[in-house]
Coordinates of C-alpha atoms in Angstrom, one line a residue:
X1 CA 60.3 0.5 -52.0
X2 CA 62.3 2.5 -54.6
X3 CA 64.5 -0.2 -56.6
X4 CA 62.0 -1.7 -59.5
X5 CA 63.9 -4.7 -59.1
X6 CA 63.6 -4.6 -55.5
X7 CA 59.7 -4.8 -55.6
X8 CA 57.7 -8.0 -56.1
X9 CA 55.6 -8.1 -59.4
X10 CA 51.9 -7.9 -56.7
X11 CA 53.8 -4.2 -55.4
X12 CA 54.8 -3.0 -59.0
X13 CA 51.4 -3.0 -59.9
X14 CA 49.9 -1.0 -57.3
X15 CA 52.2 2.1 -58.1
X16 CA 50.9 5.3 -58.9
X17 CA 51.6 5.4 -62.8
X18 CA 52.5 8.9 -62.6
X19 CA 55.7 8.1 -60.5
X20 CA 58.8 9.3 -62.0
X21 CA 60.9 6.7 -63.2
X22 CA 64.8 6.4 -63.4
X23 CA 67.2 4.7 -65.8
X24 CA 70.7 5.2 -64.2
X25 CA 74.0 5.0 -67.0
X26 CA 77.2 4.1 -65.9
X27 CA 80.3 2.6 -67.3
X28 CA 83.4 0.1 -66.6
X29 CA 86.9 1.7 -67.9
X30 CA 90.0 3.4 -66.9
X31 CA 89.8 6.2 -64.5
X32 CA 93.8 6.7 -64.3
X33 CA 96.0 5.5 -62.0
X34 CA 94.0 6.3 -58.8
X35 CA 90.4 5.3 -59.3
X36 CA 88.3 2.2 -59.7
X37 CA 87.2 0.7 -62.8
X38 CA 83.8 1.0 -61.9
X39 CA 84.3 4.8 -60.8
X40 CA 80.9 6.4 -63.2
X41 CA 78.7 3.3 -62.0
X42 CA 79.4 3.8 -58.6
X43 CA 78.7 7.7 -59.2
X44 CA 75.3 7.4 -60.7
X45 CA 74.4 4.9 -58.3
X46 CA 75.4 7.4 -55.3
X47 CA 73.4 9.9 -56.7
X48 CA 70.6 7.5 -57.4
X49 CA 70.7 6.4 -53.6
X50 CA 70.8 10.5 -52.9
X51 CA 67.4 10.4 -54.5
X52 CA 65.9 7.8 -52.9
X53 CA 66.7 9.1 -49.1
X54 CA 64.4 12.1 -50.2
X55 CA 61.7 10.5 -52.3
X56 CA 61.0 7.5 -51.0
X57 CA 58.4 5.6 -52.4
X58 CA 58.0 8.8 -54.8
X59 CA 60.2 7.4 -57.3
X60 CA 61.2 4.5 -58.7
X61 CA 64.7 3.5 -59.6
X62 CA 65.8 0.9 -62.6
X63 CA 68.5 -1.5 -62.8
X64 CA 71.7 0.3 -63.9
X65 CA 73.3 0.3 -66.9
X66 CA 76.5 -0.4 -66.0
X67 CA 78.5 -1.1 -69.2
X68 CA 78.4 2.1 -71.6
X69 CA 80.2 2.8 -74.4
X70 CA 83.9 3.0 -74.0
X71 CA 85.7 2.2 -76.7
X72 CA 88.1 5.6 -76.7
X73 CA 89.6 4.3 -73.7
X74 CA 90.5 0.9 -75.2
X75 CA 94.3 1.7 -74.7
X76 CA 94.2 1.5 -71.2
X77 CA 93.9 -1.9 -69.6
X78 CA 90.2 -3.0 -67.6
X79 CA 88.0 -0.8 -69.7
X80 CA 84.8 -2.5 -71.2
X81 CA 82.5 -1.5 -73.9
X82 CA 79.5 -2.3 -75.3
X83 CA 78.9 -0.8 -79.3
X84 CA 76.8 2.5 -79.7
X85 CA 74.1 0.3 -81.1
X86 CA 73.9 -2.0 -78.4
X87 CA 73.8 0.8 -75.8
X88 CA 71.2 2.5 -77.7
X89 CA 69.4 -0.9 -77.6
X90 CA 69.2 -1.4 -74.0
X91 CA 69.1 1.9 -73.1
X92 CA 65.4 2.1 -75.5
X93 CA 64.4 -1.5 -74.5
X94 CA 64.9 -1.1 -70.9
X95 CA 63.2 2.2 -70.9
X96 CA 60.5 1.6 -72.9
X97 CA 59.8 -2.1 -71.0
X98 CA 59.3 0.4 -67.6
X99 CA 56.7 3.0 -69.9
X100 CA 55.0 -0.7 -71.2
X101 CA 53.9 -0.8 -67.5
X102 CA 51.9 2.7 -67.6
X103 CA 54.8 4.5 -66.5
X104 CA 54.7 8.4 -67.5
X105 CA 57.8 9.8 -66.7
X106 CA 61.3 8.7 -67.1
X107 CA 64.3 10.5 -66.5
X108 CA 68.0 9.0 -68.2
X109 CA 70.7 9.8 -65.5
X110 CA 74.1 9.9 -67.4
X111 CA 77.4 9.2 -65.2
X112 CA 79.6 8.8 -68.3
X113 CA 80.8 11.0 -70.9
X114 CA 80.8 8.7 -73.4
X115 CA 76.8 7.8 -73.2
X116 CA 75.7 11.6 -74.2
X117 CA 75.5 11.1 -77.6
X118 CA 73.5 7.6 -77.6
X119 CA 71.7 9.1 -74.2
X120 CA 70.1 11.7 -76.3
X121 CA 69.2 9.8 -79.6
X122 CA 67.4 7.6 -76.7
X123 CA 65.3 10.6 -75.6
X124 CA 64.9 11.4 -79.1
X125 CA 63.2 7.9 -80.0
X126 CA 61.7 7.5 -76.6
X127 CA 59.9 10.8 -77.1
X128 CA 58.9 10.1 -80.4
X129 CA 57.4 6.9 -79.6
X130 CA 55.5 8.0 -76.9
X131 CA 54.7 11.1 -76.9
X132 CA 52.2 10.4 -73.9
X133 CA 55.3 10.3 -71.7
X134 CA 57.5 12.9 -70.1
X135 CA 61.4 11.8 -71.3
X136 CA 64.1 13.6 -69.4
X137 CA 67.8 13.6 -69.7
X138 CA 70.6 14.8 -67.7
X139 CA 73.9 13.9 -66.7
X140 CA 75.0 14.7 -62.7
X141 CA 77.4 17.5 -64.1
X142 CA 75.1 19.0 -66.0
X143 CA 72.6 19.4 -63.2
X144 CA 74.4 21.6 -61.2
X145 CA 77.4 22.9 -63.2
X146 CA 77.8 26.6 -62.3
X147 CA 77.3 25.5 -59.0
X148 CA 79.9 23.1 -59.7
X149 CA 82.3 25.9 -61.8
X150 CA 81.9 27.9 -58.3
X151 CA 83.5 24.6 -56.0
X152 CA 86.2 23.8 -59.1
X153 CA 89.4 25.7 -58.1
X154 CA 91.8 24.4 -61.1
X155 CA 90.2 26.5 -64.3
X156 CA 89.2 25.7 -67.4
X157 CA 90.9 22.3 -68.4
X158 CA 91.1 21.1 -64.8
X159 CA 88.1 18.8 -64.9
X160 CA 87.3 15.8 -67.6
X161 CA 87.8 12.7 -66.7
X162 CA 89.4 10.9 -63.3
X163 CA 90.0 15.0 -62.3
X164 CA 89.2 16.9 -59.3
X165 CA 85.5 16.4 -59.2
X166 CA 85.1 12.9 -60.0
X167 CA 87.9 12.1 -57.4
X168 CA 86.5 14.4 -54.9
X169 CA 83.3 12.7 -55.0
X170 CA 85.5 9.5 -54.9
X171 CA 87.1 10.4 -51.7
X172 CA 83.8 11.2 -50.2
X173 CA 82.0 8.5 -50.6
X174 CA 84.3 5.1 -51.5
X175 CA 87.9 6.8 -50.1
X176 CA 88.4 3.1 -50.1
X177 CA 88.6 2.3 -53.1
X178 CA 91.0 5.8 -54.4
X179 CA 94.8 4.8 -54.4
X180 CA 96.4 8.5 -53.4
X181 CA 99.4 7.5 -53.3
X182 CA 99.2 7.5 -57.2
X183 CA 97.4 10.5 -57.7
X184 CA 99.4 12.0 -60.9
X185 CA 99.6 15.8 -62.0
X186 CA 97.3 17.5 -63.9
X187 CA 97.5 16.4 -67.9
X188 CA 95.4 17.3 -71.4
X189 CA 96.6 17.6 -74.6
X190 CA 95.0 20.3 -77.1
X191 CA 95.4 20.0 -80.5
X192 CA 93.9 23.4 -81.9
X193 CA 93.1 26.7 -79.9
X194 CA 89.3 26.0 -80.3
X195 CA 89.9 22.6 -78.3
X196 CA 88.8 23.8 -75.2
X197 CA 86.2 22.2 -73.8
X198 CA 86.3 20.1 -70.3
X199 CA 83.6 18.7 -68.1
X200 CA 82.0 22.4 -67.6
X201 CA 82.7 24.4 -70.8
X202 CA 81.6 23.8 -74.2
X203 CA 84.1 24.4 -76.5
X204 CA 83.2 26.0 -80.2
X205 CA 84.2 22.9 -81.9
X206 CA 84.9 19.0 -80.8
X207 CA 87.3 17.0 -82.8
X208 CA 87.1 13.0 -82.3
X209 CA 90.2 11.9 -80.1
X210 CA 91.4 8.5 -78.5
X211 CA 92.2 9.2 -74.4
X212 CA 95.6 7.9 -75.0
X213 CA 96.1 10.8 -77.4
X214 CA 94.8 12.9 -74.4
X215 CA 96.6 12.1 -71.7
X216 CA 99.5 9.3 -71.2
X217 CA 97.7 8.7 -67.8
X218 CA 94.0 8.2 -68.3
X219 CA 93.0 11.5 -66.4
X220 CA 91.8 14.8 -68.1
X221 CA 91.9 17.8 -65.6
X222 CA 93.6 18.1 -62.0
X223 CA 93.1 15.7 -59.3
X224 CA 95.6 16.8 -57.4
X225 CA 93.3 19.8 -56.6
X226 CA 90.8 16.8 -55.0
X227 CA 89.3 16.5 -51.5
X228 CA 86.1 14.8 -49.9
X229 CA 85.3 18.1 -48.2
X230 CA 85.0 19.6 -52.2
X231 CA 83.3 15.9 -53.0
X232 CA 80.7 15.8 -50.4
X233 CA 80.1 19.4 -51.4
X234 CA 79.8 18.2 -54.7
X235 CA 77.2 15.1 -53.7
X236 CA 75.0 17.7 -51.7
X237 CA 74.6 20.0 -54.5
X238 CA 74.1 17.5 -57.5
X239 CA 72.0 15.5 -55.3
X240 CA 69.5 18.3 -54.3
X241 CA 69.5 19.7 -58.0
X242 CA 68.0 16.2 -58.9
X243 CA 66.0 15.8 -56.1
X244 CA 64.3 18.8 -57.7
X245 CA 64.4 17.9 -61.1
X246 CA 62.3 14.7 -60.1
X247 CA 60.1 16.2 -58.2
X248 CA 59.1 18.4 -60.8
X249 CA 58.5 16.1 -63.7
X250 CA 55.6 14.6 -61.3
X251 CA 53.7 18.1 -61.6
X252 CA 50.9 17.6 -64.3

């Protein structure tokens, strides 16, 4: 078994201590007009589910955190938020009730823009605390992004938020659950000439925004450039990349 939660207490305790463990981050809010609430929970807990058809019983998989912090998206209707504090709670309680067990290795996977800040002072005070342990962060974009600048055909601006990746792997994977018919047009405001960055590019300075003042639809970036051949692409690359990335936090 994989899913901590899954396991009965008698299996937990037989597990190799050395077994990576991962805390999955999601979040609940506006992802335009086109894709579910639940869009970044349902992307981390693809990838997640990526992971376990190659590892196996090499891995073991916590209980998603599936509320983030949201609270720049509070203009558009459905999205929910927890406070930076309380994220940075449960992300360091939940984490540190897995190492409590013996566990060695933990790896935070991000799905949500919004968690990087509070997903790295977790690492920060995870590492701290026990510096025994192997604490590793990442986010699925971050894994694989010149691999993923390579599949992107819209340029810089065209992915963010609700854009042509995250609806690609949408299509691929819960098609569903993605309303095309009210897929809308490309859309985000800058401000300044430095005000660059997307979901790929770092910019050379970030200035605090509200979505609404981003984009009158929710999205940031292209979907209209979308496809599930581009998303399971997309779920093939990211998924290998962490594949490896686990794999080699278990090498003492």
């Amino acid at each position: 078994m994989t899913y901590w939660e899954q396991m009965t207490s008698a299996r937990l305790a037989t597990v190799d201590r050395s077994l990576p463990v991962i805390l999955p981050l999601g979040a609940v809010e506006q992802h335009g007009p086109h894709l579910p609430l639940a869009t970044d929970r349902i992307l981390v807990d693809h990838f997640c589910q990526g992971i376990d058809r190659h590892l196996g019983d090499d891995v073991l998989i916590l209980p998603t955190v599936s509320v983030g912090y949201s609270k720049h998206h509070d203009d558009f209707p459905g999205t929910l938020s927890l406070t930076h504090e309380t994220l940075l709670r449960q992300i360091v309680q939940t984490a540190d009730s897995a190492l409590r067990h013996g566990m060695t290795s933990l790896l935070i996977l991000n799905a949500h823009g919004g968690n990087e800040g509070i997903a790295q002072v977790a690492l920060e005070q995870l590492g701290h605390s026990r510096p025994e342990c192997k604490i590793v962060r990442t986010a699925w974009w971050q894994i694989a992004s010149e691999a993923l600048l390579a599949i992107s055909t819209t340029g810089p601006g065209g992915v963010g938020h609700a854009c042509e990746l995250e609806t690609s792997l949408l299509l691929a994977i819960a098609p569903h659950l993605v309303d095309e018919s009210a897929i809308p047009p490309r859309e985000n405001k800058s401000w300044f000439s430095w005000d660059t960055a997307d979901m790929l590019r770092s910019g050379s300075a970030i200035i605090y925004r509200r979505f609404a003042d981003v984009s009158s639809t929710g999205v940031f970036g292209d979907p209209q450039a979308a496809s599930a051949e581009k998303g399971q692409q997309i779920s093939e690359i990211v998924t290998q990349r962490l594949v490896d990335l686990v794999r080699s936090m278990t090498v003492r």
